[in-house]
Coordinates of C-alpha atoms in Angstrom, one line a residue:
X192 CA -8.7 23.0 13.6
X193 CA -10.9 24.0 16.6
X194 CA -14.6 23.9 16.3
X195 CA -16.6 27.1 15.8
X196 CA -19.6 28.3 17.7
X197 CA -22.9 28.7 15.9
X198 CA -22.6 32.5 15.5
X199 CA -19.0 32.3 14.3
X200 CA -19.8 29.7 11.7
X201 CA -22.7 31.6 10.2
X202 CA -20.6 34.8 10.2
X203 CA -17.6 33.0 8.7
X204 CA -19.4 31.4 5.8
X205 CA -21.8 34.2 5.0
X206 CA -18.9 36.6 4.8
X207 CA -17.2 34.5 2.2
X208 CA -14.8 32.5 4.3
X209 CA -11.1 33.1 4.5
X210 CA -7.7 32.0 3.2
X211 CA -7.4 29.7 0.2
X212 CA -11.1 28.8 0.1
X213 CA -12.2 32.4 -0.3
X214 CA -9.8 32.9 -3.2
X215 CA -10.9 29.6 -4.9
X216 CA -14.6 29.9 -4.5
X217 CA -15.1 33.7 -4.3
X218 CA -18.8 34.8 -4.4
X219 CA -20.1 31.3 -4.6
X220 CA -19.0 30.8 -0.9
X221 CA -21.0 33.8 0.2
X222 CA -24.0 32.7 -1.8
X223 CA -23.9 29.3 -0.2
X224 CA -23.7 30.8 3.3
X225 CA -26.6 33.1 2.7
X226 CA -28.6 30.2 1.2
X227 CA -28.3 28.1 4.3
X228 CA -28.1 30.7 7.0
X229 CA -31.9 30.8 7.5
X230 CA -32.1 27.1 8.2
X231 CA -29.1 27.1 10.4
X232 CA -27.5 24.0 9.0
X233 CA -24.5 24.3 11.2
X234 CA -23.3 20.8 10.6
X235 CA -22.6 21.6 6.9
X236 CA -20.9 24.8 7.9
X237 CA -18.6 23.0 10.2
X238 CA -17.7 20.4 7.6
X239 CA -16.9 23.1 5.1
X240 CA -14.7 24.9 7.6
X241 CA -12.8 21.8 8.4
X242 CA -12.1 21.2 4.7
X243 CA -11.1 24.8 4.5
X244 CA -8.4 24.2 7.1
X245 CA -7.2 21.2 5.2
X246 CA -7.0 23.2 2.0
X247 CA -4.9 25.9 3.7
X248 CA -2.7 23.2 5.3
X249 CA -2.1 21.4 2.0
X250 CA -1.3 24.7 0.2
X251 CA 1.2 25.6 2.9
X252 CA 2.8 22.1 2.8
X253 CA 3.2 22.3 -0.9
X254 CA 4.5 25.8 -0.8
X255 CA 1.7 26.9 -3.1
X256 CA 1.3 30.7 -2.8
X257 CA -2.2 32.2 -2.7
X258 CA -1.5 33.8 -6.1
X259 CA -1.1 30.4 -7.6
X260 CA -4.6 29.3 -6.7
X261 CA -7.0 30.2 -9.4
X262 CA -10.7 30.9 -8.9
X263 CA -12.9 28.0 -10.0
X264 CA -15.9 28.7 -12.3
X265 CA -19.0 29.7 -10.4
X266 CA -20.9 26.5 -11.3
X267 CA -18.0 24.3 -10.3
X268 CA -17.6 26.2 -7.0
X269 CA -21.3 25.8 -6.1
X270 CA -21.3 22.0 -6.9
X271 CA -18.1 21.5 -5.0
X272 CA -19.3 23.4 -1.9
X273 CA -22.6 21.7 -2.0
X274 CA -21.0 18.2 -2.0
X275 CA -18.1 19.0 0.3
X276 CA -20.3 20.5 3.0
X277 CA -22.2 17.3 3.4
X278 CA -19.1 15.2 4.2
X279 CA -18.1 14.8 7.9
X280 CA -15.6 11.9 7.6
X281 CA -12.1 13.2 8.2
X282 CA -10.5 10.8 5.6
X283 CA -12.9 11.8 2.9
X284 CA -12.7 15.5 3.8
X285 CA -9.0 15.1 3.1
X286 CA -9.7 13.9 -0.4
X287 CA -12.1 16.8 -1.0
X288 CA -9.3 19.2 0.0
X289 CA -6.9 17.6 -2.4
X290 CA -9.4 17.8 -5.2
X291 CA -9.9 21.5 -4.5
X292 CA -6.2 22.3 -4.3
X293 CA -5.3 20.4 -7.4
X294 CA -8.1 21.9 -9.5
X295 CA -7.4 25.5 -8.3
X296 CA -3.6 25.1 -8.9
X297 CA -4.0 24.0 -12.5
X298 CA -3.7 26.4 -15.4
X299 CA -7.3 25.7 -16.4
X300 CA -9.1 25.5 -13.1
X301 CA -12.2 23.2 -13.2
X302 CA -13.7 20.3 -11.3
X303 CA -15.2 17.4 -13.2
X304 CA -18.9 16.9 -12.3
X305 CA -18.4 13.1 -12.2
X306 CA -15.6 13.4 -9.7
X307 CA -17.9 15.4 -7.4
X308 CA -20.6 12.8 -7.7
X309 CA -18.1 10.0 -7.0
X310 CA -16.6 11.7 -4.0
X311 CA -20.1 12.2 -2.5
X312 CA -20.6 8.4 -2.7
X313 CA -17.3 7.4 -1.1
X314 CA -16.7 6.1 2.5
X315 CA -13.4 6.1 4.3
X316 CA -13.0 2.4 3.4
X317 CA -13.6 3.3 -0.3
X318 CA -10.9 6.0 -0.3
X319 CA -8.5 3.6 1.4
X320 CA -8.9 0.9 -1.3
X321 CA -8.6 3.4 -4.1
X322 CA -5.4 4.8 -2.6
X323 CA -4.1 1.2 -2.4
X324 CA -4.9 0.4 -6.0
X325 CA -3.3 3.7 -7.4
X326 CA -1.1 3.7 -9.3
X327 CA -2.2 0.5 -11.0
X328 CA 0.1 -2.5 -10.9
X329 CA -1.4 -3.6 -14.3
X330 CA 1.3 -3.4 -16.9
X331 CA 4.1 -2.9 -14.4
X332 CA 7.3 -4.7 -15.4
X333 CA 9.2 -6.6 -12.8
X334 CA 12.8 -7.5 -13.7
X335 CA 13.7 -9.8 -10.8
X336 CA 12.0 -12.0 -8.2
X337 CA 13.5 -9.9 -5.5
X338 CA 11.7 -6.9 -6.9
X339 CA 8.4 -8.8 -6.9
X340 CA 9.0 -9.8 -3.3
X341 CA 9.8 -6.3 -2.2
X342 CA 6.7 -5.0 -3.9
X343 CA 4.5 -7.6 -2.2
X344 CA 6.0 -6.7 1.2
X345 CA 5.5 -3.0 0.6
X346 CA 1.9 -3.3 -0.5
X347 CA 0.9 -5.7 2.2
X348 CA 2.4 -3.3 4.8
X349 CA 0.5 -0.4 3.3
X350 CA -2.8 -2.5 3.3
X351 CA -2.3 -3.4 6.9
X352 CA -2.2 0.2 8.0
X353 CA -5.0 1.5 5.8
X354 CA -7.5 -0.8 4.1
X355 CA -7.3 -3.8 6.4
X356 CA -8.0 -1.7 9.5
X357 CA -11.7 -1.7 8.5
X358 CA -13.9 -4.6 9.4
X359 CA -14.5 -7.5 7.0
X360 CA -18.1 -6.3 6.5
X361 CA -17.0 -2.8 5.8
X362 CA -14.5 -4.0 3.2
X363 CA -17.0 -6.2 1.5
X364 CA -19.5 -3.3 1.3
X365 CA -16.8 -1.0 0.0
X366 CA -15.8 -3.4 -2.8
X367 CA -19.4 -3.6 -3.9
X368 CA -19.9 0.1 -3.8
X369 CA -16.8 0.8 -5.9
X370 CA -17.9 -1.8 -8.4
X371 CA -21.3 -0.1 -8.5
X372 CA -19.6 3.2 -9.2
X373 CA -17.5 1.5 -11.9
X374 CA -14.3 2.7 -10.1
X375 CA -12.8 -0.8 -9.8
X376 CA -13.1 -4.1 -11.5
X377 CA -11.7 -7.5 -11.0
X378 CA -8.4 -8.3 -12.7
X379 CA -9.2 -10.8 -15.4
X380 CA -7.6 -14.2 -15.0
X381 CA -5.9 -15.9 -17.8
X382 CA -8.5 -18.0 -19.6
X383 CA -7.2 -21.5 -20.4
X384 CA -8.8 -23.7 -23.1
X385 CA -5.9 -26.2 -23.5
X386 CA -6.8 -29.6 -24.9
X387 CA -10.5 -28.8 -25.2
X388 CA -10.2 -29.7 -28.9
X389 CA -8.3 -32.5 -30.4
X390 CA -7.6 -32.3 -34.1
X391 CA -8.5 -35.3 -36.3
X392 CA -7.3 -35.5 -39.9
X393 CA -7.7 -38.3 -42.4
X394 CA -6.8 -37.3 -46.0
X395 CA -8.0 -40.6 -47.4
X396 CA -11.5 -40.1 -45.9
X397 CA -11.3 -36.3 -46.5
X398 CA -11.8 -35.6 -42.8
X399 CA -10.2 -32.5 -41.3
X400 CA -11.8 -31.4 -38.0
X401 CA -11.6 -31.7 -34.3
X402 CA -13.2 -33.6 -31.5
X403 CA -14.4 -31.9 -28.3
X404 CA -13.4 -33.3 -24.9
X405 CA -16.8 -33.0 -23.1
X406 CA -15.3 -32.7 -19.6
X407 CA -12.7 -30.1 -20.6
X408 CA -15.4 -28.2 -22.5
X409 CA -17.7 -28.2 -19.5
X410 CA -14.9 -26.9 -17.3
X411 CA -14.0 -24.2 -19.8
X412 CA -17.7 -23.0 -19.8
X413 CA -17.7 -23.0 -16.0
X414 CA -14.6 -20.9 -15.9
X415 CA -16.0 -18.5 -18.5
X416 CA -19.2 -18.0 -16.5
X417 CA -17.2 -17.4 -13.3
X418 CA -15.1 -14.7 -15.1
X419 CA -18.3 -13.0 -16.3
X420 CA -19.8 -13.1 -12.8
X421 CA -16.6 -11.8 -11.2
X422 CA -16.3 -9.0 -13.7
X423 CA -19.9 -7.9 -13.0
X424 CA -19.4 -8.0 -9.2
X425 CA -21.9 -10.8 -8.7
X426 CA -19.1 -13.1 -7.5
X427 CA -15.9 -12.3 -5.7
X428 CA -12.5 -13.7 -6.6
X429 CA -11.0 -16.1 -4.1
X430 CA -8.8 -13.6 -2.3
X431 CA -6.5 -16.3 -1.1
X432 CA -5.3 -17.0 -4.6
X433 CA -2.3 -14.9 -5.7
X434 CA -2.4 -12.8 -8.8
X435 CA -0.2 -14.4 -11.5
X436 CA 2.3 -12.2 -13.3
X437 CA 2.3 -13.2 -17.0
X438 CA 4.8 -12.2 -19.7
X439 CA 4.2 -12.6 -23.4
X440 CA 6.9 -14.4 -25.4
X441 CA 7.3 -16.1 -28.7
X442 CA 6.1 -19.3 -27.0
X443 CA 3.0 -17.6 -25.6
X444 CA 2.2 -16.3 -22.1
X445 CA 4.4 -17.6 -19.3
X446 CA 4.2 -16.9 -15.6
X447 CA 7.2 -15.1 -14.1
X448 CA 5.9 -14.6 -10.6
X449 CA 2.9 -13.8 -8.5
X450 CA 1.5 -10.9 -6.5
X451 CA 0.5 -12.1 -3.0
X452 CA -1.5 -9.0 -2.0
X453 CA -5.2 -10.1 -2.0
X454 CA -6.5 -6.6 -2.6
X455 CA -4.7 -6.5 -6.0
X456 CA -7.3 -9.0 -7.3
X457 CA -9.0 -5.7 -8.2
X458 CA -7.8 -2.9 -10.4
X459 CA -8.9 0.6 -11.2
X460 CA -11.2 1.2 -14.2
X461 CA -10.5 4.2 -16.5
X462 CA -13.1 6.1 -14.4
X463 CA -11.3 5.2 -11.1
X464 CA -7.9 6.0 -12.6
X465 CA -9.1 9.5 -13.8
X466 CA -10.6 10.2 -10.4
X467 CA -7.5 9.3 -8.5
X468 CA -5.4 11.5 -10.8
X469 CA -7.7 14.4 -10.0
X470 CA -7.3 13.9 -6.2
X471 CA -3.6 12.9 -6.1
X472 CA -1.1 15.7 -5.6
X473 CA 2.2 15.2 -7.3
X474 CA 5.4 16.1 -5.6
X475 CA 6.0 18.9 -8.1
X476 CA 2.5 20.2 -8.2
X477 CA 3.6 23.8 -7.6
X478 CA 5.8 23.6 -10.7
X479 CA 3.0 22.4 -13.0

């Protein structure tokens, strides 16, 4: 989408926009334009118009007719416009556009306030990691080793072209930001406490108890503290370690394979999962 001149931008927004955005936001778009026209915040106008272009493109690609886009409530419209107009990163603008289209195409159009707040706090690196972690691998069943290897290859390839293109510093900051926003957490490792206790029983003396192996007990406490620190974001997992795939059986949990994608040491929280559902367009969105 080509850039607009100052006069065209003010005129475009103050008149209520065009295309899908005008239908979705209605009078809220005009109110927003008039509110900012005096201060000439052209940067925000340009951002909004670029997102408008993405909304129109997505609707066209999905074959969503204008009549299928419902108007958002006025309050939702104002909050969405306010947040979206402050975003100038192309990758994040794309997520804003998807949020708008999916909300407007639903039978009960609305935008969750939390999702607006989250999106205002995300960087391109953040969105790349969220995309990589969705849908979650947690709970996924793999039937063969070949299936596990194919999954590892596919996910590593995806990570190389998206998340790993960012610098190591950007990725580290991104992980901390998503932990702060409670969008992701570290996948908990299996906690092992084998042989910490050794049973002792002597019926003649009436003894029935257990002895503690001090070295194993100390190691167990260290592992527990590390898990707590990792879950809180105070300590990172060793990303070089693969993620074990465990399966429950009559004999306890057994390892059936491992995920060799370092990024999958993290998983989406319920907040992160709900956010990604809100900004992910399903193939049959137009039929919903």
